[in-house]
Short mmCIF file of C-alpha atoms in Angstrom, two decimals:
data_model
loop_
_atom_site.label_atom_id
_atom_site.label_comp_id
_atom_site.label_asym_id
_atom_site.label_seq_id
_atom_site.Cartn_x
_atom_site.Cartn_y
_atom_site.Cartn_z
CA MET A 17 0.48 -21.48 -12.13
CA GLN A 18 -0.68 -18.19 -11.24
CA LYS A 19 -0.40 -17.25 -7.76
CA LEU A 20 -3.67 -14.87 -7.73
CA LYS A 21 -5.54 -16.66 -10.59
CA ASP A 22 -9.20 -15.43 -10.36
CA ARG A 23 -8.93 -13.39 -7.23
CA VAL A 24 -10.18 -9.79 -7.34
CA ALA A 25 -7.55 -7.31 -5.83
CA ILE A 26 -8.08 -3.67 -5.12
CA ILE A 27 -4.86 -1.40 -5.20
CA THR A 28 -5.40 1.96 -3.78
CA GLY A 29 -3.13 4.69 -5.32
CA GLY A 30 -2.80 2.17 -8.05
CA ALA A 31 -2.57 4.89 -11.17
CA GLN A 32 1.05 5.71 -10.81
CA GLY A 33 4.21 4.73 -9.32
CA ILE A 34 4.51 1.70 -7.11
CA GLY A 35 0.95 1.32 -7.06
CA ALA A 36 0.89 0.67 -10.60
CA ALA A 37 3.74 -1.64 -10.06
CA TYR A 38 1.65 -3.81 -7.93
CA ALA A 39 -1.14 -3.61 -10.36
CA ARG A 40 0.43 -4.88 -13.32
CA ALA A 41 2.25 -7.67 -11.40
CA MET A 42 -0.94 -8.70 -9.83
CA ALA A 43 -2.92 -8.86 -13.08
CA ALA A 44 0.08 -10.76 -14.62
CA GLU A 45 -0.54 -13.52 -11.86
CA GLY A 46 -3.87 -13.86 -12.82
CA ALA A 47 -5.76 -11.37 -10.48
CA ARG A 48 -8.62 -9.14 -11.67
CA VAL A 49 -7.48 -5.80 -10.88
CA ALA A 50 -9.48 -2.52 -9.70
CA ILE A 51 -7.03 0.52 -9.55
CA ALA A 52 -8.43 2.79 -7.10
CA ASP A 53 -7.05 5.92 -6.95
CA ILE A 54 -8.02 9.77 -6.80
CA LEU A 55 -6.20 10.00 -10.51
CA ASP A 56 -7.69 8.48 -13.64
CA GLY A 57 -6.07 4.85 -13.63
CA THR A 58 -7.97 3.88 -17.18
CA SER A 59 -5.12 4.42 -19.12
CA LEU A 60 -3.12 1.67 -16.79
CA ALA A 61 -6.47 -0.38 -16.90
CA LYS A 62 -6.43 -0.43 -20.77
CA GLU A 63 -2.65 -1.56 -20.74
CA ILE A 64 -3.41 -4.18 -18.43
CA GLU A 65 -6.18 -5.48 -20.37
CA ALA A 66 -4.59 -5.12 -23.78
CA ALA A 67 -1.72 -7.55 -22.17
CA GLY A 68 -4.83 -10.12 -21.76
CA GLY A 69 -5.51 -9.46 -17.98
CA ARG A 70 -8.59 -7.96 -16.73
CA ALA A 71 -8.60 -4.79 -14.74
CA MET A 72 -11.18 -1.49 -14.11
CA ALA A 73 -10.34 1.80 -12.55
CA VAL A 74 -12.10 3.57 -10.28
CA GLN A 75 -11.73 6.97 -8.86
CA VAL A 76 -11.71 7.58 -5.07
CA ASN A 77 -10.64 9.49 -2.50
CA VAL A 78 -9.49 7.03 0.46
CA ALA A 79 -9.91 9.61 3.11
CA ASP A 80 -13.54 9.93 2.25
CA GLU A 81 -15.61 7.05 3.82
CA THR A 82 -18.49 7.75 1.28
CA SER A 83 -16.27 7.84 -1.58
CA VAL A 84 -14.58 4.62 -0.28
CA LEU A 85 -17.82 2.75 -0.06
CA ALA A 86 -19.07 3.68 -3.28
CA MET A 87 -15.73 2.15 -4.55
CA ALA A 88 -15.86 -1.09 -3.01
CA GLU A 89 -19.61 -1.74 -4.28
CA ALA A 90 -18.46 -0.63 -7.62
CA VAL A 91 -15.61 -3.14 -7.57
CA ASN A 92 -18.20 -5.95 -6.31
CA GLU A 93 -20.19 -5.35 -8.84
CA HIS A 94 -18.09 -5.44 -11.88
CA PHE A 95 -16.32 -8.25 -10.82
CA GLY A 96 -18.54 -10.08 -8.36
CA ARG A 97 -16.46 -10.35 -5.31
CA ILE A 98 -13.66 -8.82 -3.34
CA ASP A 99 -10.61 -11.16 -2.34
CA ILE A 100 -7.63 -8.55 -1.89
CA LEU A 101 -7.02 -5.22 -0.76
CA VAL A 102 -3.82 -3.55 -0.92
CA ASN A 103 -3.75 -0.32 1.16
CA ASN A 104 -1.24 1.35 -0.98
CA ALA A 105 -2.45 5.11 -1.12
CA ALA A 106 -0.48 7.58 0.83
CA VAL A 107 1.02 11.20 0.96
CA TYR A 108 4.91 10.79 0.78
CA ALA A 109 6.82 11.88 -2.19
CA SER A 110 5.19 15.21 -2.08
CA LEU A 111 6.34 16.10 1.13
CA GLN A 112 8.93 18.59 2.34
CA LEU A 113 11.73 17.64 4.93
CA LYS A 114 11.52 19.63 7.66
CA PRO A 115 11.80 19.66 11.38
CA PHE A 116 8.48 18.83 13.46
CA SER A 117 7.85 22.26 14.77
CA GLU A 118 7.59 23.78 11.22
CA ILE A 119 4.76 21.01 10.47
CA ASP A 120 1.20 22.89 10.21
CA VAL A 121 -1.59 21.26 11.91
CA ALA A 122 -3.21 21.49 8.34
CA GLU A 123 -0.13 19.43 6.73
CA TRP A 124 -0.39 16.84 9.78
CA ASP A 125 -4.24 16.22 9.49
CA LYS A 126 -3.78 15.74 5.32
CA VAL A 127 -1.38 13.11 6.20
CA MET A 128 -3.13 11.68 8.81
CA ALA A 129 -6.29 11.52 6.50
CA VAL A 130 -4.99 9.83 3.70
CA ASN A 131 -2.47 7.57 5.28
CA VAL A 132 -4.17 6.46 8.39
CA ARG A 133 -7.87 6.87 7.95
CA GLY A 134 -7.35 5.66 4.52
CA PRO A 135 -6.70 2.08 5.05
CA PHE A 136 -8.97 2.29 8.04
CA VAL A 137 -12.20 3.12 5.83
CA CYS A 138 -10.99 0.98 3.03
CA ALA A 139 -10.71 -2.09 5.44
CA LYS A 140 -13.94 -1.15 6.70
CA ALA A 141 -15.77 -1.24 3.54
CA VAL A 142 -13.96 -4.44 1.92
CA VAL A 143 -14.19 -6.66 5.12
CA PRO A 144 -17.99 -7.33 4.63
CA PHE A 145 -17.44 -8.74 1.15
CA MET A 146 -14.43 -10.57 2.29
CA ARG A 147 -16.47 -12.32 5.32
CA SER A 148 -19.33 -13.45 2.79
CA ASN A 149 -16.97 -15.37 0.90
CA GLY A 150 -14.66 -16.61 4.25
CA TYR A 151 -11.52 -15.35 2.43
CA GLY A 152 -9.43 -12.16 2.59
CA ARG A 153 -6.13 -10.72 2.17
CA ILE A 154 -5.55 -7.19 3.21
CA VAL A 155 -2.08 -5.82 2.74
CA ASN A 156 -1.22 -2.52 4.61
CA ILE A 157 2.01 -0.72 3.32
CA SER A 158 3.88 0.65 6.18
CA SER A 159 7.58 2.06 5.71
CA GLY A 160 11.11 1.30 7.60
CA THR A 161 10.85 4.82 9.09
CA PRO A 162 8.88 3.87 11.97
CA PHE A 163 11.76 1.20 12.83
CA LYS A 164 14.48 4.18 12.76
CA GLY A 165 12.50 7.20 13.97
CA THR A 166 13.33 8.93 10.65
CA PRO A 167 13.64 12.91 11.40
CA ASN A 168 12.13 15.66 9.85
CA LEU A 169 9.18 13.52 8.63
CA LEU A 170 7.27 13.58 11.95
CA HIS A 171 3.45 13.15 10.22
CA TYR A 172 4.75 10.68 7.75
CA VAL A 173 6.58 8.29 10.11
CA THR A 174 3.88 8.50 12.82
CA SER A 175 1.33 7.57 10.00
CA LYS A 176 3.23 4.64 9.35
CA GLY A 177 3.72 3.70 12.67
CA ALA A 178 0.21 3.60 13.19
CA ILE A 179 -0.25 1.26 10.23
CA LEU A 180 1.82 -1.48 12.03
CA ALA A 181 -0.51 -1.13 14.99
CA LEU A 182 -3.49 -1.26 12.73
CA SER A 183 -2.65 -4.47 11.06
CA ARG A 184 -1.93 -6.21 14.16
CA ALA A 185 -5.50 -5.13 15.76
CA LEU A 186 -7.41 -5.80 12.79
CA ALA A 187 -5.92 -9.31 12.23
CA ARG A 188 -7.17 -10.35 15.63
CA GLU A 189 -10.79 -9.16 14.78
CA VAL A 190 -11.00 -10.94 11.19
CA GLY A 191 -8.85 -13.66 11.59
CA GLY A 192 -11.74 -15.99 12.44
CA ASP A 193 -13.27 -14.85 9.02
CA GLY A 194 -10.41 -16.62 7.08
CA ILE A 195 -8.87 -13.17 6.28
CA CYS A 196 -4.88 -12.12 7.07
CA VAL A 197 -3.95 -8.99 7.47
CA ASN A 198 0.04 -7.90 7.25
CA THR A 199 1.92 -5.39 6.70
CA LEU A 200 4.77 -4.79 4.05
CA ALA A 201 7.25 -2.11 4.87
CA PRO A 202 9.19 -0.90 2.08
CA GLY A 203 12.77 1.17 2.46
CA LEU A 204 13.43 4.30 0.11
CA VAL A 205 11.90 3.26 -2.87
CA LEU A 206 13.17 5.16 -6.43
CA SER A 207 9.65 5.59 -7.20
CA GLU A 208 8.71 8.27 -9.79
CA GLY A 209 7.58 10.78 -6.79
CA VAL A 210 10.63 10.28 -5.09
CA ILE A 211 12.76 10.59 -8.19
CA GLN A 212 11.08 14.01 -8.66
CA ASN A 213 11.56 15.25 -5.17
CA THR A 214 15.35 16.44 -5.47
CA ASP A 215 15.40 17.62 -1.88
CA MET A 216 14.23 14.65 -0.66
CA ARG A 217 16.43 12.42 -2.91
CA GLU A 218 19.31 14.49 -2.19
CA LYS A 219 19.22 14.33 1.87
CA LEU A 220 17.87 10.52 2.08
CA THR A 221 19.69 8.60 -0.51
CA GLY A 222 23.16 8.85 1.14
CA PRO A 223 22.06 7.78 4.66
CA VAL A 224 19.84 5.03 3.61
CA LEU A 225 22.55 3.81 1.23
CA ALA A 226 25.00 3.80 4.12
CA SER A 227 22.67 1.77 6.54
CA ARG A 228 21.80 -0.92 4.39
CA ALA A 229 23.49 -4.19 4.06
CA ILE A 230 22.52 -4.74 0.23
CA LYS A 231 24.50 -1.26 -1.10
CA ARG A 232 22.04 -0.21 -3.80
CA ASP A 233 18.91 1.70 -4.90
CA GLN A 234 15.79 -0.10 -4.03
CA THR A 235 13.28 -0.20 -6.90
CA PRO A 236 9.64 -1.02 -7.11
CA GLU A 237 10.65 -4.40 -8.60
CA ASP A 238 11.88 -5.42 -5.36
CA LEU A 239 8.54 -5.28 -3.55
CA ILE A 240 6.17 -7.67 -6.24
CA GLU A 241 7.48 -10.79 -4.89
CA PRO A 242 6.98 -10.04 -1.16
CA LEU A 243 3.61 -8.29 -2.11
CA LEU A 244 2.47 -11.59 -4.15
CA PHE A 245 3.28 -13.66 -1.13
CA LEU A 246 1.31 -11.63 1.41
CA ALA A 247 -1.61 -11.36 -1.27
CA SER A 248 -1.75 -15.08 -2.17
CA ASP A 249 -2.43 -18.26 -0.36
CA ALA A 250 1.27 -18.86 0.52
CA CYS A 251 0.35 -16.58 3.45
CA ALA A 252 -2.80 -18.45 4.46
CA PHE A 253 -1.55 -19.31 8.78
CA MET A 254 0.42 -15.71 8.79
CA THR A 255 -1.41 -12.67 10.00
CA GLY A 256 -0.40 -9.45 12.11
CA GLU A 257 2.99 -9.60 10.88
CA THR A 258 5.31 -6.95 8.95
CA LEU A 259 7.86 -7.59 6.17
CA VAL A 260 10.28 -5.37 5.70
CA VAL A 261 11.88 -5.24 2.44
CA ASP A 262 14.67 -2.66 2.56
CA GLY A 263 18.06 -4.12 1.67
CA GLY A 264 19.05 -4.75 5.30
CA SER A 265 18.71 -1.19 6.56
CA VAL A 266 16.25 -2.49 9.30
CA MET A 267 16.19 -5.85 10.75
CA HIS A 268 13.62 -6.63 13.48
#
């Protein structure tokens, strides 16, 4: 039996990398998937439909509330409802490791706009549709880094720490509406972007692997089942929680 049969799921940042892996997996479990990305997700939507799933691509800038509201309206109009939001879009793999004193305010603001404002305005846009159906699952993607205080990425780590607090507070506001809000916190994942960022991979892979109880690289596939759990009926009595999936680097 498909875990997400006939549910409608929005995956931000879904056109490539980990987001694309989420979109494929959710479609395979019966969800009607909206690939919401600043990039064009049309080819992925066509791939999913060719495999027998249902998908649409909608371009959106998650840092812009007007763009996000238009995206939510388009998804609801196309599929007739919104059940699941995966707040995956984030600035990360393009960042360069540097001391906090070398991070300029413009770069800080860009990270915060996408990584913190984005999940806020996306939740604000979809919750009315979820409330009207008395059902919703919001999965916010954080990171293991806030638990470690990882250096040289202060803006990113701060933004992902904010996601933990956002999820907890939002869970209390919408729990009475049948909406569960939880956080998925991956470790260092060998996504397309991380593989291409040589500096990040060379400086972080060794220490991260050494810190893990399970001594191997993490792939997007390691996140699929935990994501499906948080997006499904299986977590109906779980909200405001953080699920860390990083091979045992963080244990909390």
